Every structure is written in structure tokens, then in C-alpha cells.
Amino acid sequence: MRFNDQRTSEVSEDEVIRESVGGHANSSAYFLIYMDPQLLATDAPENLLKLTAEEATSLIPTQLMTQIEESNKTFLTAVENFEKNDSETKIRKYVEDYQAKVDEVNKKAQESASKTNDYRLKEFWVFLVAVGLRDIMMADAVRQHYSVHFEKGIHMDIDSLTYRDVVNRIGQEVVDSAVALAVDSIRIDLAREQLRIFQTIGIMFCDAMEALVQKDYAKATQKLIYCLVREKELQYPDASRREDILSLVRMCLLRLSQMISEIYQENSQKAIYLLQLLLSTANRILGSADTLVKSIRKQAMSTYGVMNDQLGQAVTAITLFFDCGPQILLPPLHLTETEQKDMPPIIKDVPEKGLMERLNTLTQRVKEENKDQILEIEDIYK
């Protein structure tokens, strides 16, 4: 008889002899039935079919049965050793990959802290370490690597030997956290939302630097205001860019002041607009008591305030407005209706390609093109 995946058919003895030994065509026997002619001569085939398993086994010669049992035992031992070695290899590879990834993330987090390369913008695990959530990063790494190496969720495999081996090598606490994350992802989801806010601030900060390079100080200061508003939504202090943002604000204000002094005689209307922007932005972000703001106001009064013209009157009016006291001022960083409408939303997907590289390039360019202003601001605050 021939058995295949679709049907059973009767074949000739010649065909069996020809194809059962392999090496011909694409077929060979996968099991053979040997019949004892002497046994068949003493008992009818239908009677043999009625034998129990024990009775049928007793018909097999003892020597042959012993050989079969020893062969099966050797085979099962080989299978067990193979599976054990294969499991050991997989676990060892898993631990090595996990530890290598943790080391890589820690290194990138250190680089981000020094602002050499801000990997926080592009890698979620680096962001977690940078904001003090190393335990979540390690647990998430355990969880993700487990599913990759063993092709099942860690929370679905807690009764396996593999799971116990992982616990012994990595530690019960971090593995328990990985299982908890697999079951309930709320902590991961919250952290990802914080990353998106951080990335949104990074994009607007880059936009502000580009505007500064293009001498569009109105756009630059507006972007920086948006950055500071978003900063309030960050729950992790270590993710803050506030000091960098304020440094750029001071640079913009100083550049605005210099531009006004260059154009006020030829274009007083633009000078008035820029002066209003300068003083209002300075007070909204830095406050009237800030050293730089006082210096800019003093310079404006000495340069334009004594002039009996439209610009001088504007300077006096603006200065008096800010001197009236905080009770008539808008609350810090209160957005107008127009600003609220124009404020960029929090990104929902992966940030624009090359955001970290863009930040590095712009930061370097801004520093190079504003060396004098940086030194001047440092002198003002001494």
C-alpha cells in the first residue's frame, strides 16, 4: 500500500522494491513492516490483529526488543541533550543581547547629558534612563528581548524552565517588572507621551534657532514662548530644556536690541514694532527684574526716550507700562487667542527624520554666529 497526504493506493511488489529504498525519483519508505513467514504459517493474519500490545510485543525476539529499547533510550537522551543545549544557547544569547543593549542605552544617556548627542530625541529607552526611569527601561528591554528570542510573551511563560533560567541570570525584581509591563502598559504609555512632548519641544527649539539664524527674531521668540509653555507639561525635571531656551531668548533679545539701534533712524515704524516686541517678550519670559531686561530698558531710554518723536514716545509709554506693576500685566506665559490657535500640537508619530542631527548642527551654528552676543550676555550677568 502507498500512503501519501491525499490518498491511499495499492501498488505492486516491484514498485515497492524499486521505490522503498530511496535514491530514486522523490520517494522512499518512511516505515516498513516486516512479517515472519513462520508466524504467518502457524497463525492466520486475522488472529494476529486481535493480539494485545503486550501479546504482540512478546512475539518479538528478546535480543531484538532489547536492541530497540536501547536504541530508543539513546535517541531520547540525544534529543534531551540537544534541547537542553539549544535552550542554553538561546538563554545565553538572550542575556548577552539584553546586557549589550542596556550598556548601549546607558552610554547614550551619558552622551545626552553632556549634550554631545541628544539620543533622548530618537530613542525611547535612552529617554527613560535620562529622566530617571532606568527600572522601566530594563524591564521593557527584558520583555521585548524575551518575545524576540523565545517567540512568546514573558507573562505567558512564567511556568517554564526558560523563564526560571532568565530569572536566575537577570534577577527576580526586574523580571517581575517585565511581566507587570506586559500585563499593564500604563507606565510605558505615560512615559511615551512625555517623550512626545519632549520631542515636540525639540522640534520647536530647532525652529527657533533656524529663525534666529535667518534674523527673524519675532518668529524665534514666539517659538521659544511655545517651548516654555510645553515645558510645563513635562513631569520629569531631567527632561527640561528650560535653561537652553532662556539662553536663546536672551540671545534673541540682544539681537533685537542691536537691530533696533541700526534701523531706528531710517525706519522708525519698524523700530517701534521691534521695540514693543523686545520689551513685551523680555517681561513675559524673563521678568522686569532680570538683569538683561534692565540693561536693555536702560539702553532704550538713554538712546530713544529723550527724543521728542514717535519712537521716543513709544519707548516712554512701553517703559511706563512695565513700571506700573505686575497687577496689570498678563500672567507669565499667558497665550493670546491667536497664540493658542497657532501653537504647534504635540506630535503623535515618530519625529521628523534627523531631529538629533538637526539640533546638533543648529546649536553649533548659533554658537559660532553669536559669539560676541554670548560673551556680552555673560558680562551683563556677572
Coordinates of C-alpha atoms in Angstrom, one line a residue:
M1 CA 0.0 0.0 0.0
R2 CA 1.1 3.5 -0.7
F3 CA 0.2 6.3 1.8
N4 CA 0.6 10.0 1.0
D5 CA -1.0 13.2 2.1
Q6 CA -4.1 12.9 -0.1
R7 CA -4.9 9.2 -0.7
T8 CA -4.0 5.6 -0.1
S9 CA -3.5 3.2 -3.1
E10 CA -2.4 -0.3 -3.8
V11 CA 1.0 -0.8 -5.5
S12 CA 2.8 -3.8 -7.0
E13 CA 5.6 -5.6 -5.3
D14 CA 8.1 -4.5 -7.9
E15 CA 7.2 -0.8 -7.3
V16 CA 7.7 -1.3 -3.5
I17 CA 11.1 -2.8 -4.1
R18 CA 12.1 -0.2 -6.5
E19 CA 11.0 2.9 -4.6
S20 CA 11.2 1.9 -0.9
V21 CA 15.0 2.1 -0.7
G22 CA 15.3 5.7 -1.6
G23 CA 17.7 7.3 -4.1
H24 CA 15.2 7.1 -6.9
A25 CA 12.8 9.8 -8.0
N26 CA 11.4 11.7 -5.0
S27 CA 10.0 8.9 -2.8
S28 CA 11.2 6.5 -0.2
A29 CA 9.7 4.4 2.6
Y30 CA 9.2 6.1 5.9
F31 CA 8.3 2.9 7.7
L32 CA 8.5 -0.8 6.8
I33 CA 6.5 -3.7 8.2
Y34 CA 8.4 -7.0 8.4
M35 CA 6.5 -10.2 8.5
D36 CA 7.7 -13.5 9.9
P37 CA 6.7 -16.3 7.4
Q38 CA 6.9 -19.0 10.1
L39 CA 4.5 -17.0 12.2
L40 CA 2.1 -16.5 9.4
A41 CA 2.3 -20.2 8.6
T42 CA 1.1 -21.1 12.2
D43 CA -1.5 -18.4 12.7
A44 CA -3.9 -16.6 10.5
P45 CA -3.4 -12.9 9.9
E46 CA -6.8 -12.0 11.3
N47 CA -5.9 -13.7 14.6
L48 CA -2.7 -11.6 14.8
L49 CA -4.8 -8.4 14.5
K50 CA -6.6 -9.5 17.7
L51 CA -3.5 -9.5 19.9
T52 CA -3.0 -7.0 22.7
A53 CA 0.1 -4.8 22.7
E54 CA 1.7 -7.0 25.4
E55 CA 1.0 -10.1 23.4
A56 CA 2.3 -8.6 20.2
T57 CA 5.4 -7.5 22.0
S58 CA 6.1 -10.9 23.4
L59 CA 6.3 -12.2 19.8
I60 CA 9.4 -10.1 19.2
P61 CA 12.7 -11.8 19.9
T62 CA 14.2 -10.7 23.3
Q63 CA 17.5 -9.7 21.7
L64 CA 15.7 -7.5 19.1
M65 CA 13.5 -5.9 21.8
T66 CA 16.5 -5.1 23.9
Q67 CA 18.2 -3.5 21.0
I68 CA 15.1 -1.4 20.2
E69 CA 14.8 -0.2 23.7
E70 CA 18.4 0.7 24.0
S71 CA 18.3 2.5 20.7
N72 CA 15.2 4.4 21.7
K73 CA 16.8 5.4 25.0
T74 CA 19.9 6.6 23.2
F75 CA 17.7 8.6 20.8
L76 CA 15.7 10.2 23.6
T77 CA 18.8 11.1 25.5
A78 CA 20.3 12.7 22.4
V79 CA 17.0 14.7 21.9
E80 CA 17.0 15.8 25.5
N81 CA 20.7 16.9 25.3
F82 CA 20.1 18.7 22.1
E83 CA 17.1 20.6 23.5
K84 CA 19.0 21.4 26.7
N85 CA 22.0 22.7 24.7
D86 CA 19.8 24.6 22.4
S87 CA 17.9 26.2 25.3
E88 CA 21.2 27.0 27.0
T89 CA 22.5 28.6 23.8
K90 CA 19.3 30.7 23.4
I91 CA 19.3 31.8 27.0
R92 CA 23.0 32.8 26.9
K93 CA 22.4 34.7 23.7
Y94 CA 19.3 36.4 25.2
V95 CA 21.2 37.6 28.3
E96 CA 24.2 38.8 26.2
D97 CA 21.9 40.8 23.8
Y98 CA 20.0 42.2 26.7
Q99 CA 23.1 43.3 28.6
A100 CA 24.7 44.8 25.4
K101 CA 21.5 46.8 24.8
V102 CA 21.4 48.1 28.4
D103 CA 25.1 49.1 28.2
E104 CA 24.5 50.9 24.9
V105 CA 21.5 52.8 26.3
N106 CA 23.4 53.8 29.4
K107 CA 26.3 55.1 27.2
K108 CA 23.9 57.1 25.0
A109 CA 22.2 58.5 28.1
Q110 CA 25.5 59.8 29.3
E111 CA 26.2 61.5 25.9
S112 CA 22.8 63.1 26.0
A113 CA 23.5 64.5 29.5
S114 CA 26.6 66.2 28.1
K115 CA 24.6 67.3 25.1
T116 CA 27.2 65.8 22.7
N117 CA 24.4 63.9 21.0
D118 CA 20.9 64.1 22.4
Y119 CA 19.7 60.5 21.8
R120 CA 16.7 61.2 24.1
L121 CA 15.1 62.7 21.0
K122 CA 15.2 59.5 19.0
E123 CA 15.4 56.5 21.4
F124 CA 12.7 55.8 24.0
W125 CA 14.9 53.7 26.3
V126 CA 17.6 56.5 26.4
F127 CA 14.9 58.9 27.3
L128 CA 13.7 56.7 30.2
V129 CA 17.3 56.4 31.6
A130 CA 17.8 60.1 31.2
V131 CA 14.7 61.0 33.2
G132 CA 15.5 58.6 36.0
L133 CA 13.3 55.7 34.9
R134 CA 16.1 53.1 34.4
D135 CA 14.0 50.4 36.1
I136 CA 11.3 50.7 33.4
M137 CA 13.9 50.7 30.7
M138 CA 15.4 47.5 32.0
A139 CA 12.0 45.8 32.4
D140 CA 10.9 46.8 29.0
A141 CA 14.2 45.5 27.5
V142 CA 13.7 42.2 29.3
R143 CA 10.1 42.0 28.0
Q144 CA 10.9 42.8 24.4
H145 CA 14.0 40.7 24.1
Y146 CA 12.2 37.7 25.6
S147 CA 9.5 37.8 22.9
V148 CA 12.2 38.1 20.2
H149 CA 14.4 35.2 21.4
F150 CA 11.8 32.8 22.7
E151 CA 8.8 33.8 20.4
K152 CA 6.3 34.2 23.3
G153 CA 5.4 36.8 25.8
I154 CA 7.2 36.6 29.1
H155 CA 4.0 36.9 31.0
M156 CA 2.7 33.7 29.2
D157 CA 5.8 31.7 30.0
I158 CA 6.3 32.0 33.8
D159 CA 6.0 28.3 34.4
S160 CA 8.7 27.3 32.0
L161 CA 12.4 26.4 32.7
T162 CA 13.4 29.1 30.3
Y163 CA 11.7 31.7 32.5
R164 CA 13.4 30.4 35.6
D165 CA 16.8 30.5 34.0
V166 CA 16.2 34.1 32.9
V167 CA 15.2 35.0 36.5
N168 CA 18.4 33.4 37.8
R169 CA 20.6 35.3 35.4
I170 CA 18.9 38.7 35.4
G171 CA 17.2 38.9 38.7
Q172 CA 13.7 38.4 40.1
E173 CA 12.8 42.1 40.6
V174 CA 13.5 43.2 37.0
V175 CA 11.8 40.1 35.5
D176 CA 8.7 40.7 37.7
S177 CA 8.6 44.3 36.4
A178 CA 8.8 43.0 32.9
V179 CA 5.9 40.7 33.5
A180 CA 3.9 43.6 35.0
L181 CA 4.6 45.8 32.0
A182 CA 3.5 43.0 29.7
V183 CA 0.2 42.8 31.5
D184 CA -0.4 46.5 32.1
S185 CA 1.4 49.1 29.9
I186 CA 0.1 52.3 31.6
R187 CA 3.6 53.3 32.9
I188 CA 5.1 52.8 29.4
D189 CA 2.3 54.7 27.8
L190 CA 2.7 57.7 30.1
A191 CA 6.4 57.7 29.5
R192 CA 5.9 57.6 25.7
E193 CA 3.5 60.6 26.0
Q194 CA 6.2 62.5 27.9
L195 CA 8.7 61.6 25.2
R196 CA 6.4 63.0 22.5
I197 CA 6.1 66.3 24.5
F198 CA 9.9 66.4 24.8
Q199 CA 10.3 65.7 21.0
T200 CA 7.8 68.5 20.2
I201 CA 9.8 70.9 22.3
G202 CA 12.9 69.8 20.5
I203 CA 11.3 70.5 17.1
M204 CA 10.2 74.0 18.1
F205 CA 13.6 74.7 19.7
C206 CA 15.2 73.9 16.3
D207 CA 12.7 76.0 14.5
A208 CA 13.6 78.9 16.9
M209 CA 17.3 78.5 16.2
E210 CA 16.6 78.5 12.4
A211 CA 14.6 81.7 12.8
L212 CA 17.5 83.2 14.8
V213 CA 20.0 82.3 12.1
Q214 CA 17.7 83.9 9.5
K215 CA 17.4 87.1 11.7
D216 CA 13.6 86.5 12.1
Y217 CA 13.6 87.4 15.8
A218 CA 9.9 87.7 16.1
K219 CA 9.4 84.1 14.9
A220 CA 12.3 82.9 17.1
T221 CA 10.9 84.4 20.3
Q222 CA 7.4 83.1 19.5
K223 CA 8.7 79.6 19.1
L224 CA 10.6 79.9 22.3
I225 CA 7.4 81.0 24.1
Y226 CA 5.7 77.9 22.8
C227 CA 8.7 75.8 24.1
L228 CA 8.3 77.2 27.6
V229 CA 4.6 76.6 27.6
R230 CA 5.1 72.9 26.6
E231 CA 7.8 72.7 29.2
K232 CA 5.1 73.0 31.9
E233 CA 3.7 69.7 30.7
L234 CA 6.8 67.7 31.3
Q235 CA 6.7 65.7 34.5
Y236 CA 10.4 64.9 34.6
P237 CA 12.8 67.7 35.5
D238 CA 15.7 65.9 33.9
A239 CA 14.0 66.3 30.5
S240 CA 13.8 70.1 30.8
R241 CA 15.4 72.4 28.2
R242 CA 14.5 75.5 30.1
E243 CA 18.0 76.8 30.6
D244 CA 18.8 76.3 26.9
I245 CA 15.5 78.0 25.9
L246 CA 16.2 81.0 28.2
S247 CA 19.7 81.3 26.8
L248 CA 18.3 81.5 23.3
V249 CA 15.7 84.0 24.5
R250 CA 18.4 86.3 25.8
M251 CA 20.3 86.0 22.5
C252 CA 17.2 86.9 20.6
L253 CA 16.5 89.9 22.8
L254 CA 20.1 91.2 22.5
R255 CA 19.9 90.8 18.7
L256 CA 16.6 92.6 18.6
S257 CA 18.1 95.5 20.6
Q258 CA 21.0 95.7 18.2
M259 CA 18.8 95.7 15.2
I260 CA 16.6 98.5 16.6
S261 CA 19.7 100.7 17.1
E262 CA 20.7 100.0 13.5
I263 CA 17.4 100.9 11.8
Y264 CA 15.6 103.4 14.1
Q265 CA 16.7 106.5 12.1
E266 CA 15.7 105.1 8.7
N267 CA 12.6 103.1 9.7
S268 CA 11.0 104.3 12.9
Q269 CA 7.8 102.4 12.4
K270 CA 9.6 99.0 12.2
A271 CA 11.8 100.1 15.1
I272 CA 8.7 100.8 17.2
Y273 CA 7.2 97.4 16.4
L274 CA 10.5 95.6 17.2
L275 CA 10.9 97.6 20.5
Q276 CA 7.4 96.7 21.6
L277 CA 8.2 93.0 20.8
L278 CA 11.5 93.3 22.6
L279 CA 10.2 94.8 25.8
S280 CA 7.0 92.8 26.0
T281 CA 8.8 89.5 25.3
A282 CA 11.5 90.3 27.8
N283 CA 9.0 91.0 30.5
R284 CA 6.8 88.0 29.7
I285 CA 9.7 85.5 29.8
L286 CA 12.4 86.9 31.9
G287 CA 10.6 89.4 34.1
S288 CA 11.2 93.1 34.6
A289 CA 13.7 92.4 37.4
D290 CA 16.0 90.4 35.1
T291 CA 19.5 91.9 34.7
L292 CA 19.4 91.7 30.9
V293 CA 15.9 93.2 30.8
K294 CA 17.0 96.1 33.0
S295 CA 20.1 96.7 30.8
I296 CA 18.0 96.7 27.6
R297 CA 15.4 99.1 29.0
K298 CA 18.1 101.4 30.3
Q299 CA 19.8 101.5 26.9
A300 CA 16.4 102.1 25.2
M301 CA 15.6 105.0 27.4
S302 CA 19.0 106.6 27.0
T303 CA 19.0 106.2 23.3
Y304 CA 15.4 106.8 22.3
G305 CA 13.5 108.0 25.3
V306 CA 14.9 111.5 25.2
M307 CA 13.9 112.0 21.6
N308 CA 10.8 114.1 21.0
D309 CA 9.5 111.9 18.3
Q310 CA 7.2 108.8 17.8
L311 CA 9.9 106.3 18.8
G312 CA 10.8 108.2 21.9
Q313 CA 7.2 108.5 22.9
A314 CA 6.8 104.7 22.3
V315 CA 9.7 103.9 24.5
T316 CA 8.4 106.1 27.3
A317 CA 4.9 104.6 27.0
I318 CA 6.2 101.0 27.0
T319 CA 8.6 101.6 29.9
L320 CA 5.9 103.3 32.0
F321 CA 3.6 100.3 31.2
F322 CA 6.0 97.9 32.6
D323 CA 6.8 100.1 35.6
C324 CA 3.1 100.2 36.6
G325 CA 3.4 96.9 38.5
P326 CA 2.5 93.3 37.9
Q327 CA -1.2 93.8 38.6
I328 CA -1.9 95.0 35.1
L329 CA 0.5 92.6 33.3
L330 CA -0.6 89.3 31.8
P331 CA 0.3 86.2 33.8
P332 CA 3.6 84.7 32.9
L333 CA 3.4 83.0 29.5
H334 CA -0.3 83.5 29.2
L335 CA -1.0 82.9 25.5
T336 CA -3.3 85.1 23.5
E337 CA -6.1 83.6 21.5
T338 CA -4.0 83.9 18.3
E339 CA -1.0 82.2 20.0
Q340 CA -3.2 79.4 21.3
K341 CA -4.5 78.8 17.8
D342 CA -1.1 78.8 16.2
M343 CA 0.7 76.8 18.8
P344 CA 2.0 73.5 17.2
P345 CA 0.3 70.4 18.6
I346 CA 2.1 67.5 20.3
I347 CA 3.5 65.1 17.7
K348 CA 1.7 61.8 17.5
D349 CA 4.2 59.8 15.4
V350 CA 7.9 59.4 15.2
P351 CA 9.6 62.9 15.0
E352 CA 11.0 64.2 11.8
K353 CA 14.0 62.3 10.4
G354 CA 17.3 63.5 11.7
L355 CA 16.0 65.6 14.6
M356 CA 19.0 64.9 16.8
E357 CA 21.4 65.7 13.9
R358 CA 19.4 68.9 13.1
L359 CA 19.7 70.0 16.7
N360 CA 23.4 69.4 16.8
T361 CA 24.0 71.3 13.5
L362 CA 21.9 74.3 14.5
T363 CA 23.3 74.5 18.0
Q364 CA 26.8 74.7 16.6
R365 CA 25.9 77.3 14.0
V366 CA 24.1 79.5 16.5
K367 CA 27.1 79.4 18.8
E368 CA 29.5 80.2 16.0
E369 CA 27.4 83.1 14.6
N370 CA 26.7 84.7 18.0
K371 CA 30.0 84.5 19.8
D372 CA 30.0 88.2 20.6
Q373 CA 26.5 88.2 21.9
I374 CA 27.2 85.2 24.1
L375 CA 30.2 87.0 25.7
E376 CA 28.1 90.2 26.1
I377 CA 25.3 88.4 27.9
E378 CA 27.9 86.7 30.2
D379 CA 29.3 90.1 31.0
I380 CA 25.9 91.5 31.8
Y381 CA 25.1 88.8 34.3
K382 CA 28.5 89.0 36.0

